Coordinates of C-alpha atoms in Angstrom, one line a residue:
Chain A
M71 CA 0.1 0.2 -0.3
K72 CA 3.3 2.5 1.3
Y73 CA 4.8 1.6 -2.5
L74 CA 1.2 2.5 -4.3
T75 CA 1.1 6.1 -2.3
E76 CA 4.0 6.5 -2.9
L77 CA 3.8 5.7 -7.1
P78 CA 3.6 9.9 -7.8
D79 CA 5.9 10.5 -5.5
V80 CA 8.6 8.3 -7.4
I81 CA 7.1 9.1 -10.7
A82 CA 7.6 12.7 -10.3
G83 CA 11.1 12.3 -9.0
L84 CA 12.4 10.1 -12.0
V85 CA 10.7 12.3 -14.1
L86 CA 12.9 15.6 -13.2
L87 CA 16.0 13.1 -13.0
V88 CA 15.8 11.9 -16.6
L89 CA 14.7 15.5 -17.9
A90 CA 17.9 16.8 -16.0
I91 CA 20.1 14.1 -17.8
L92 CA 18.3 14.2 -21.4
L93 CA 18.6 18.2 -21.1
G94 CA 22.5 19.0 -19.4
L95 CA 23.6 15.6 -22.0
L96 CA 21.8 17.0 -25.0
A97 CA 23.3 20.9 -24.7
I98 CA 26.6 19.3 -24.2
L99 CA 26.6 17.3 -27.4
R100 CA 25.6 20.2 -28.9
Y101 CA 28.1 22.7 -27.6
A102 CA 30.4 19.8 -28.3
F103 CA 29.9 18.2 -31.5
A104 CA 26.6 20.5 -32.8
T105 CA 24.5 17.8 -32.9
G106 CA 20.8 18.3 -31.9
F107 CA 17.5 16.4 -31.7
P108 CA 14.7 18.8 -33.2
G109 CA 11.5 16.8 -31.1
L110 CA 13.7 17.3 -27.8
E111 CA 12.0 21.2 -26.5
E112 CA 8.8 19.6 -27.2
L113 CA 9.5 16.0 -25.5
A114 CA 10.7 18.3 -22.7
T115 CA 7.8 20.6 -22.2
I116 CA 5.2 17.8 -22.1
M117 CA 7.8 15.4 -19.4
F118 CA 7.5 18.9 -17.7
L119 CA 3.3 18.8 -18.0
W120 CA 3.6 15.7 -16.4
F121 CA 6.1 16.4 -13.3
A122 CA 4.4 20.1 -12.1
F123 CA 0.8 18.1 -12.3
L124 CA 2.0 14.7 -10.5
G125 CA 4.3 17.3 -8.3
A126 CA 1.3 19.5 -7.1
A127 CA -0.2 16.5 -6.4
V128 CA 2.6 15.1 -4.4
A129 CA 2.6 18.6 -2.5
A130 CA -1.0 18.1 -2.0
R131 CA -0.7 15.1 -0.3
R132 CA 2.8 16.1 1.5
Q133 CA 0.0 19.1 2.3
M134 CA 3.2 21.1 1.3
H135 CA 0.9 24.3 -0.9
F136 CA 2.0 27.6 0.1
R137 CA -0.7 29.0 2.6
L138 CA -1.1 32.1 4.7
G139 CA -0.3 30.7 8.7
F140 CA -0.9 34.0 10.6
L141 CA -4.5 33.7 11.9
F142 CA -4.4 29.8 11.3
A143 CA -1.8 29.5 14.3
R144 CA -4.1 32.1 16.3
L145 CA -7.5 30.1 16.4
P146 CA -7.9 27.2 19.3
A147 CA -6.8 23.5 18.1
R148 CA -10.7 22.9 17.4
Q149 CA -11.2 25.8 15.2
Q150 CA -8.3 25.1 13.3
R151 CA -9.6 21.9 12.4
I152 CA -12.3 23.2 11.0
V153 CA -10.4 25.7 9.5
L154 CA -8.5 23.2 8.0
L155 CA -11.6 21.0 6.5
L156 CA -12.9 24.0 4.4
A157 CA -9.6 24.0 3.1
H158 CA -9.8 20.2 1.8
T159 CA -13.4 20.7 0.8
C160 CA -11.8 23.7 -1.2
T161 CA -9.3 22.2 -2.5
F162 CA -11.8 19.2 -3.3
V163 CA -13.8 21.6 -5.6
Y164 CA -10.9 23.1 -7.6
A165 CA -9.5 20.2 -8.1
T166 CA -12.3 18.2 -9.6
L167 CA -13.3 21.4 -11.9
L168 CA -10.3 21.3 -13.0
L169 CA -10.3 17.4 -13.7
W170 CA -13.5 17.7 -15.4
S171 CA -12.5 20.7 -18.0
G172 CA -8.9 18.4 -18.4
L173 CA -10.9 15.2 -19.4
A174 CA -12.6 17.6 -21.9
L175 CA -9.4 19.0 -23.2
V176 CA -8.0 15.4 -23.5
V177 CA -11.1 14.8 -25.6
L178 CA -11.0 17.9 -27.3
T179 CA -7.3 16.9 -28.4
I180 CA -6.8 13.4 -28.8
D181 CA -6.8 13.5 -32.5
M182 CA -4.0 16.5 -32.6
Q183 CA -1.0 15.8 -33.1
T184 CA 2.2 18.2 -32.2
G185 CA 4.5 19.4 -34.4
A186 CA 8.0 18.3 -34.0
L187 CA 6.8 14.5 -32.5
S188 CA 3.8 13.7 -34.5
I189 CA 2.0 12.5 -31.0
S190 CA -1.4 13.3 -29.9
R191 CA -1.5 16.4 -28.0
S192 CA -3.3 14.8 -25.4
V193 CA -0.8 13.3 -24.3
G194 CA 0.7 16.1 -22.6
Y195 CA -2.6 17.2 -21.9
S196 CA -3.6 14.4 -19.7
S197 CA -1.5 15.5 -16.9
L198 CA -4.0 17.9 -15.3
A199 CA -6.4 15.2 -15.5
A200 CA -4.1 12.5 -14.3
G201 CA -2.8 15.4 -11.2
A202 CA -6.2 16.8 -10.5
A203 CA -8.1 13.2 -9.7
L204 CA -4.8 12.5 -7.4
I205 CA -5.5 15.9 -5.5
V206 CA -8.8 14.7 -5.8
V207 CA -8.2 11.7 -3.5
Y208 CA -5.9 13.3 -1.0
S209 CA -8.2 15.7 -0.5
V210 CA -10.9 13.2 0.6
I211 CA -8.3 11.3 2.4
H212 CA -7.0 14.5 4.5
F213 CA -11.0 15.6 5.2
A214 CA -11.8 12.0 6.7
R215 CA -8.4 12.5 8.8
E216 CA -9.2 15.7 10.1
A217 CA -13.4 15.0 10.4
R218 CA -12.6 11.4 12.7
K219 CA -10.0 14.2 14.9
L220 CA -13.0 16.3 15.3
Chain B
M299 CA -14.9 45.4 -14.4
A300 CA -15.2 46.7 -11.1
F301 CA -17.7 43.9 -10.0
L302 CA -15.1 41.4 -11.5
L303 CA -11.8 42.9 -9.9
L304 CA -14.0 42.7 -6.6
L305 CA -15.4 38.8 -6.6
M306 CA -11.9 37.5 -8.4
F307 CA -9.9 39.5 -5.2
G308 CA -12.5 39.4 -3.0
I309 CA -12.6 35.9 -3.4
L310 CA -8.8 35.1 -3.6
F311 CA -8.2 37.3 0.0
L312 CA -10.7 35.6 1.8
L313 CA -10.0 32.4 0.9
M314 CA -6.1 33.1 1.4
A315 CA -7.4 34.9 4.9
L316 CA -8.7 31.4 5.7
S317 CA -5.8 30.0 4.9
I318 CA -7.0 27.8 1.9
P319 CA -4.0 26.9 -0.3
V320 CA -2.9 30.0 -2.3
A321 CA -3.0 27.5 -5.4
V322 CA -6.5 26.8 -4.5
A323 CA -7.4 30.4 -3.7
L324 CA -6.5 31.8 -7.1
G325 CA -7.8 28.9 -9.1
L326 CA -11.3 29.3 -7.4
G327 CA -11.1 33.0 -7.5
A328 CA -10.4 32.5 -11.9
I329 CA -13.2 29.7 -11.3
A330 CA -15.6 32.8 -10.2
G331 CA -14.7 35.6 -12.7
M332 CA -14.9 33.1 -15.8
N333 CA -18.4 32.4 -15.0
A334 CA -19.3 35.6 -14.0
E335 CA -17.8 36.6 -17.4
G336 CA -19.7 33.5 -19.2
A337 CA -16.3 31.9 -20.0
L338 CA -16.3 29.2 -18.1
E339 CA -16.6 26.7 -20.9
S340 CA -15.6 22.9 -20.5
I341 CA -12.5 23.1 -21.4
N342 CA -11.6 27.2 -21.0
L343 CA -10.5 26.9 -17.3
A344 CA -8.0 23.7 -18.8
R345 CA -6.3 25.1 -21.2
R346 CA -5.4 28.3 -19.3
T347 CA -4.4 26.4 -16.6
I348 CA -1.9 24.7 -18.8
S349 CA -1.4 27.5 -20.4
G350 CA 0.2 29.1 -17.7
I351 CA 3.1 26.1 -17.2
E352 CA 3.7 25.0 -21.0
S353 CA 6.9 26.8 -21.5
F354 CA 9.9 25.3 -22.0
P355 CA 12.3 28.1 -20.0
L356 CA 10.2 27.2 -17.1
L357 CA 11.8 23.7 -16.8
A358 CA 14.1 26.1 -15.1
V359 CA 12.3 26.1 -12.2
P360 CA 13.0 22.5 -11.3
L361 CA 16.0 22.3 -12.2
F362 CA 17.5 25.2 -10.0
L363 CA 15.3 23.9 -6.8
L364 CA 17.0 20.3 -7.0
L365 CA 20.1 22.4 -8.1
G366 CA 19.6 23.9 -4.5
E367 CA 19.4 20.6 -2.8
L368 CA 22.3 18.8 -4.4
M369 CA 24.4 21.5 -3.8
N370 CA 23.3 21.2 0.1
A371 CA 23.4 17.5 0.2
S372 CA 26.6 17.3 -1.8
G373 CA 28.7 19.5 0.7
I374 CA 29.4 22.3 -1.7
S375 CA 27.4 24.8 0.8
R376 CA 29.5 23.6 3.9
R377 CA 33.0 24.4 1.9
L378 CA 31.9 27.4 0.8
F379 CA 30.9 28.7 4.4
D380 CA 34.3 27.8 5.0
L381 CA 36.1 29.3 2.7
A382 CA 33.6 32.8 3.4
D383 CA 35.1 32.4 7.1
C384 CA 38.8 32.3 5.8
L385 CA 38.2 35.1 3.5
V386 CA 36.0 37.8 6.1
G387 CA 35.4 36.0 9.3
H388 CA 38.4 38.0 10.7
F389 CA 36.5 41.5 9.5
T390 CA 34.2 43.7 12.0
G391 CA 31.2 41.3 11.8
G392 CA 32.8 38.3 12.0
L393 CA 30.6 35.1 11.4
A394 CA 27.7 37.7 10.4
Q395 CA 30.1 38.5 7.4
V396 CA 30.3 35.2 6.6
A397 CA 26.8 35.0 6.8
I398 CA 26.3 38.1 3.9
F399 CA 29.5 36.9 1.8
S400 CA 28.8 33.1 1.8
N401 CA 25.5 33.7 0.3
V402 CA 27.1 36.0 -2.4
F403 CA 28.2 31.9 -3.0
L404 CA 25.3 30.5 -3.0
A405 CA 23.1 33.1 -4.2
A406 CA 25.4 32.5 -7.7
C407 CA 24.6 28.0 -7.7
S408 CA 20.8 28.6 -6.5
G409 CA 17.8 30.3 -7.5
A410 CA 15.7 30.5 -4.6
A411 CA 15.8 32.7 -1.3
T412 CA 14.0 30.6 0.4
A413 CA 16.6 27.2 0.0
D414 CA 19.6 30.5 0.8
A415 CA 18.1 31.1 4.0
A416 CA 17.3 27.8 5.2
V417 CA 20.7 26.4 4.6
T418 CA 22.2 29.5 6.1
S419 CA 19.7 29.0 8.8
K420 CA 20.7 25.4 9.4
V421 CA 25.0 25.8 9.6
L422 CA 25.9 29.2 10.3
V423 CA 22.9 30.7 12.6
P424 CA 23.6 28.3 15.4
I425 CA 27.4 29.1 15.3
M426 CA 26.6 32.8 15.4
V427 CA 24.9 32.0 18.7
A428 CA 27.0 29.8 20.5
K429 CA 29.6 32.6 20.1
K430 CA 27.4 35.3 21.2
F431 CA 25.1 36.9 18.6
P432 CA 21.7 37.6 19.8
G433 CA 20.0 34.9 18.0
G434 CA 17.2 37.7 16.2
F435 CA 20.0 39.6 15.3
A436 CA 21.7 36.3 13.5
T437 CA 18.4 35.3 11.9
A438 CA 18.0 38.8 10.5
V439 CA 21.4 38.8 8.8
A440 CA 21.0 35.3 7.4
I441 CA 17.5 36.0 6.0
S442 CA 18.5 39.5 4.7
A443 CA 21.5 37.9 3.2
A444 CA 19.7 35.3 1.6
L445 CA 17.4 37.7 -0.7
L446 CA 20.8 38.1 -3.0
A447 CA 19.7 34.6 -4.0
P448 CA 17.0 35.9 -6.4
L449 CA 18.9 38.6 -7.4
I450 CA 22.6 36.7 -8.4
P451 CA 21.7 34.6 -11.1
P452 CA 20.2 32.4 -11.8
S453 CA 17.2 33.0 -10.3
I454 CA 13.5 31.5 -10.7
T455 CA 12.3 34.8 -10.2
F456 CA 13.2 35.8 -13.0
V457 CA 12.6 33.2 -14.6
I458 CA 9.2 33.2 -14.2
Y459 CA 9.3 36.7 -15.1
G460 CA 10.5 36.4 -18.1
S461 CA 8.2 33.6 -19.2
I462 CA 5.5 35.6 -18.7
T463 CA 6.5 38.2 -19.9
D464 CA 8.3 37.3 -22.9
T465 CA 11.8 39.2 -21.6
S466 CA 15.2 37.4 -22.2
I467 CA 15.9 35.7 -19.1
G468 CA 19.8 35.8 -20.1
S469 CA 19.4 39.7 -19.6
L470 CA 17.6 39.4 -16.7
F471 CA 20.1 37.0 -15.3
M472 CA 22.5 39.7 -16.3
A473 CA 20.9 42.4 -15.0
G474 CA 20.4 41.3 -11.3
I475 CA 24.5 40.5 -10.8
V476 CA 25.1 44.1 -10.3
P477 CA 22.0 44.9 -8.1
G478 CA 22.9 41.9 -5.9
L479 CA 26.3 42.8 -5.0
L480 CA 25.3 46.3 -4.1
T481 CA 22.7 45.0 -1.7
A482 CA 25.5 42.8 -0.1
A483 CA 27.7 45.7 0.0
L484 CA 25.0 47.4 1.9
L485 CA 24.0 44.7 4.3
S486 CA 27.7 44.7 5.2
F487 CA 28.0 48.0 5.7
L488 CA 25.3 47.8 8.1
V489 CA 26.7 44.4 10.0
Y490 CA 29.9 46.8 10.3
L491 CA 28.1 50.0 11.9
V492 CA 26.0 47.2 13.8
S493 CA 28.6 44.9 15.0
K494 CA 31.4 48.2 15.8
R495 CA 29.0 49.2 17.9
R496 CA 27.7 46.1 19.6
G497 CA 31.1 44.4 19.8
F498 CA 30.1 41.1 18.2
A499 CA 32.8 38.9 18.3
R500 CA 35.1 38.4 15.2
R501 CA 37.8 35.8 14.2
P502 CA 41.2 37.4 15.9
A503 CA 43.3 37.0 13.0
P504 CA 43.0 36.3 9.5
P505 CA 43.8 32.4 8.7
G506 CA 47.5 32.0 7.2
L507 CA 48.4 31.2 3.7
K508 CA 48.2 27.8 3.8
D509 CA 44.7 27.4 5.6
L510 CA 43.4 29.2 3.6
G511 CA 44.9 27.7 0.8
R512 CA 43.8 24.4 1.9
V513 CA 40.1 26.1 2.5
L514 CA 40.3 27.4 -1.6
V515 CA 40.9 24.1 -3.1
A516 CA 38.1 22.1 -1.0
A517 CA 35.6 25.1 -2.2
V518 CA 37.5 24.9 -5.6
W519 CA 34.4 22.7 -7.3
G520 CA 31.8 24.9 -5.8
L521 CA 33.5 28.1 -7.4
L522 CA 33.4 26.8 -10.7
L523 CA 29.7 26.3 -10.7
P524 CA 28.5 29.9 -11.1
V525 CA 31.3 30.6 -13.3
L526 CA 29.5 27.4 -16.0
I527 CA 26.3 29.1 -15.0
I528 CA 27.3 32.7 -15.3
G529 CA 29.8 32.0 -18.1
G530 CA 27.4 29.7 -20.0
I531 CA 24.6 32.4 -20.1
R532 CA 27.1 35.1 -20.9
F533 CA 28.9 33.2 -23.8
G534 CA 25.1 32.0 -24.5
V535 CA 26.6 28.2 -24.7
A536 CA 23.0 27.0 -23.8
T537 CA 19.5 28.4 -22.4
P538 CA 19.0 29.5 -18.9
T539 CA 17.3 26.0 -18.8
E540 CA 19.6 23.7 -20.2
I541 CA 22.6 25.4 -18.2
A542 CA 20.2 24.3 -15.2
A543 CA 20.1 20.9 -16.5
V544 CA 24.2 20.7 -17.2
A545 CA 25.1 22.2 -13.6
V546 CA 22.7 20.0 -12.0
I547 CA 24.9 16.9 -13.6
Y548 CA 28.2 18.8 -12.7
C549 CA 26.6 19.1 -8.7
L550 CA 26.2 14.8 -9.0
L551 CA 29.2 14.0 -10.7
V552 CA 30.9 16.8 -7.7
G553 CA 28.9 14.9 -4.7
L554 CA 29.1 10.9 -5.9
F555 CA 33.2 11.8 -7.2
A556 CA 35.0 14.4 -5.9
Y557 CA 33.8 15.4 -2.6
R558 CA 31.8 11.7 -2.2
E559 CA 29.3 13.0 0.1
L560 CA 26.4 12.0 -2.1
S561 CA 25.2 8.6 -2.2
I562 CA 22.1 6.8 -5.1
R563 CA 19.9 7.0 -1.8
G564 CA 20.8 10.4 -1.1
I565 CA 19.9 11.8 -4.5
W566 CA 17.0 8.9 -4.6
S567 CA 14.9 10.9 -1.5
L568 CA 15.7 14.0 -2.6
L569 CA 14.2 14.0 -5.6
P570 CA 10.2 13.5 -4.4
T571 CA 10.6 16.6 -2.0
V572 CA 12.1 18.8 -5.0
A573 CA 9.3 17.3 -7.1
A574 CA 6.7 18.7 -4.2
Q575 CA 8.4 22.1 -4.0
S576 CA 8.1 22.4 -7.4
G577 CA 4.1 21.2 -8.0
A578 CA 3.8 23.4 -4.7
V579 CA 5.1 27.0 -7.3
L580 CA 4.0 25.8 -10.5
L581 CA 0.4 25.0 -9.4
I582 CA 0.5 28.7 -8.6
V583 CA 2.2 30.1 -11.7
A584 CA -0.8 27.7 -13.5
A585 CA -3.6 28.6 -11.5
A586 CA -2.2 32.2 -12.1
A587 CA -2.9 31.8 -15.4
P588 CA -7.0 31.9 -15.3
F589 CA -6.8 34.8 -13.6
A590 CA -4.3 36.9 -15.4
W591 CA -5.8 35.9 -19.0
L592 CA -9.4 37.3 -17.4
L593 CA -7.9 40.4 -15.8
T594 CA -6.2 41.3 -19.3
R595 CA -9.3 40.8 -20.9
A596 CA -11.3 43.5 -18.5
G597 CA -9.1 45.5 -19.9
V598 CA -7.8 46.0 -16.7
P599 CA -4.1 47.3 -17.8
Q600 CA -5.5 49.3 -20.1
S601 CA -7.9 51.2 -17.3
I602 CA -4.8 51.7 -15.3
F603 CA -2.7 52.7 -17.6
Q604 CA -5.0 55.4 -19.0
A605 CA -5.3 56.3 -15.2
V606 CA -1.5 56.6 -14.5
H607 CA -0.5 58.1 -18.0
A608 CA -0.8 61.3 -17.7
F609 CA 1.3 62.4 -14.3
A610 CA 3.4 59.0 -14.4
T611 CA 7.4 58.9 -15.1
P612 CA 9.0 55.4 -15.2
A613 CA 10.4 56.2 -12.1
T614 CA 7.2 57.2 -10.3
F615 CA 5.9 54.1 -11.6
L616 CA 8.6 52.2 -9.9
F617 CA 8.1 53.7 -6.9
G618 CA 4.3 53.1 -7.4
V619 CA 5.1 49.3 -8.2
S620 CA 7.6 48.6 -5.4
A621 CA 4.9 50.1 -2.7
L622 CA 2.3 48.1 -3.8
L623 CA 4.3 44.6 -4.1
F624 CA 6.2 45.7 -0.6
V625 CA 2.2 46.2 0.6
L626 CA 1.4 42.9 -0.9
G627 CA 4.3 41.2 0.5
M628 CA 3.0 41.8 3.7
F629 CA -0.2 39.5 3.5
M630 CA 0.7 37.1 0.6
E631 CA 3.3 34.7 -1.2
A632 CA 5.7 36.3 -3.4
A633 CA 4.9 33.4 -6.3
A634 CA 1.4 34.3 -5.8
I635 CA 2.2 37.9 -6.2
L636 CA 4.5 37.9 -9.1
V637 CA 2.5 35.6 -11.3
V638 CA -0.9 37.8 -10.8
M639 CA 0.9 41.4 -10.7
T640 CA 3.4 41.1 -13.8
P641 CA 0.6 40.4 -16.8
I642 CA -1.3 43.6 -15.2
V643 CA 1.8 45.9 -14.3
A644 CA 4.8 44.9 -17.1
P645 CA 2.0 46.4 -19.9
V646 CA 1.7 49.8 -18.3
G647 CA 5.1 49.8 -17.5
A648 CA 5.8 48.9 -21.4
A649 CA 3.3 51.9 -22.6
L650 CA 4.9 54.4 -19.8
G651 CA 8.3 53.2 -21.8
V652 CA 9.9 51.2 -18.6
D653 CA 12.5 48.8 -19.8
M654 CA 11.4 45.3 -18.8
V655 CA 14.6 43.6 -17.8
H656 CA 14.9 46.7 -15.2
L657 CA 11.1 46.2 -13.7
G658 CA 12.2 42.5 -13.9
V659 CA 15.4 43.2 -11.4
I660 CA 12.1 46.0 -9.6
I661 CA 9.7 43.4 -9.3
T662 CA 12.2 40.7 -8.2
F663 CA 13.7 43.0 -5.2
M664 CA 10.6 43.9 -4.3
L665 CA 9.2 40.5 -3.7
G666 CA 12.1 39.2 -1.9
V667 CA 11.8 42.3 0.3
G668 CA 8.0 41.2 1.1
T669 CA 9.5 37.7 2.2
L670 CA 10.7 40.2 5.5
S671 CA 8.1 41.8 6.3
P672 CA 5.8 41.1 8.9
P673 CA 3.0 39.9 9.5
F674 CA 3.0 36.6 6.5
A675 CA 7.2 37.1 6.3
Q676 CA 7.6 34.1 4.9
L677 CA 11.2 33.7 5.3
V678 CA 11.4 34.9 9.1
F679 CA 9.3 32.0 9.9
V680 CA 11.2 29.9 7.5
S681 CA 14.1 30.4 9.5
S682 CA 12.5 30.2 12.8
A683 CA 11.2 26.5 12.1
I684 CA 15.0 25.8 11.7
T685 CA 16.3 27.4 14.5
G686 CA 14.0 27.7 17.0
I687 CA 14.7 31.5 17.5
P688 CA 10.9 33.3 17.8
A689 CA 10.2 35.4 15.5
E690 CA 9.7 38.2 17.3
D691 CA 13.5 38.3 18.5
T692 CA 14.1 38.5 14.7
F693 CA 11.3 41.4 13.6
K694 CA 13.2 43.1 16.5
E695 CA 16.6 43.3 14.9
L696 CA 15.3 43.3 11.3
W697 CA 14.1 47.2 10.4
P698 CA 17.5 48.5 10.2
F699 CA 18.0 45.7 7.0
L700 CA 14.5 46.7 6.0
L701 CA 15.8 50.3 6.1
V702 CA 19.0 49.6 4.3
L703 CA 17.0 47.2 1.7
A704 CA 14.4 50.6 1.0
I705 CA 18.0 52.4 0.4
C706 CA 18.9 49.6 -2.0
A707 CA 15.3 49.9 -3.8
V708 CA 15.7 53.4 -4.3
L709 CA 18.6 53.6 -6.1
L710 CA 17.9 50.7 -8.2
I711 CA 14.8 52.9 -9.5
V712 CA 16.9 56.5 -9.7
F713 CA 19.4 54.8 -11.4
P714 CA 18.6 52.1 -13.8
G715 CA 22.0 51.7 -14.7
I716 CA 22.6 49.9 -11.9
S717 CA 20.7 46.9 -13.4
L718 CA 20.6 47.8 -17.2
W719 CA 24.7 48.7 -17.8
L720 CA 26.1 45.1 -17.9
P721 CA 23.1 43.7 -19.9
S722 CA 23.5 46.1 -22.8
Q723 CA 28.0 45.2 -22.2
V724 CA 26.8 41.4 -22.9
R725 CA 24.6 42.9 -26.1
G726 CA 27.4 45.2 -27.0
D727 CA 25.5 48.2 -27.2

């Protein structure tokens, strides 16, 4: 179960490492041997979209998204829990709307091809729906945990 | 338009005050605005959100965050602290000068003030406190010096600003160097004055040549990192994104084979943390894209321009923007201010004849100052969480540093050449 929970962390970490090594080595190769890979920028941008939205999901699971804490810190413990329930509810609503809109975008772009790699545009765009779906799941889990403490 | 602004900013500020994540507050504010404008079609939200981060230059953000973490884990940061101690530890102010000087080195390798404030707070502040520096003063020095990170290249703020405004990130990187060094010099002078008056400890004598040579040799791999980054940009060898990737590979090799302080397991444990840090920043950038799109669509920048163009000069405009960013910085997260305000103020600035590179430096500088301003004061609380020194102690010692930073801001606005001279030399103007 632990491995399944941390799968997005592992995938996002791997994508970042592959991106760093791929971009770095190709920049060195281009400078040293004047060779290039025309689809690299497009491939890197697609991988970056996946990294960004998976990273956003990982941040949601670890509750690392930036928030202002100066009012929150002054509340009594019970009211802090109520505020946290509200935060998880708002996150759920936002991520659900992103998921709905993201899926519509995937359906619309499934037959559209990218310029250099000639793959479906939905390959990159589906990252938003995937990340949003994970955030929906995590916000429900966090809400349930917090509600039990009330 | 007034209703739209009230609705979007009302929801944004209300939700942020309720401690809702900033990205979610931005997203829900934008969705309410889209709904009010009849623009909430099925794909519009997703298309606008993705457009915020579908950008090759933005890839530099996670790469520079990874670089900062690798520098700390590989021992590069520690060796740079040792070198700074050897070079300036005997100056009046001792370790406080070391904090500023080492942050110049760190800033030339990493791009985020939070990372540099964290490592300085972890490594240097406890030693300063042990040497009888007041905890609040030690923290104030560490976090003020960390503001050099977004100014001296590489800089994540410049990357985001450049990708929003289509300004050359290479030019922005070059433009930050002199303002960064000027800020370091003024902070160092302040530390000198305060330390002289309060009699803080310092190293009794400069180290011998043998000791200096040993520390210099140990730090040489770290010193080559800024040469690689700044040199790569200066000579146009690669894009900032590619240079960030090369710097990550360099740092991995140094940590694994030269310093041998990095292990595969250590690297592996860093990656998900960097993914979460990056995801938190990038979701703000993505969520702000529909927000900014609505404001632009409603003609907010044009309305501001109409209101101010009769009396505003580039300098008065920059003073106004600085004051606004300072006030917003008291209540908002820096990345959120950057991505919401830049699309509004940049077109107005451009119409008034402000150089976009100069505006980028001013925005970056003032966003940094905002991270020190109470009550939000992000860097104060980051440092406090690491050192255990109460934030109130830091606030008491912080005001002279804020005063010096305000003087810096005035100099940067009044003398655009401080920012624009170096990029013009690089372009050969």
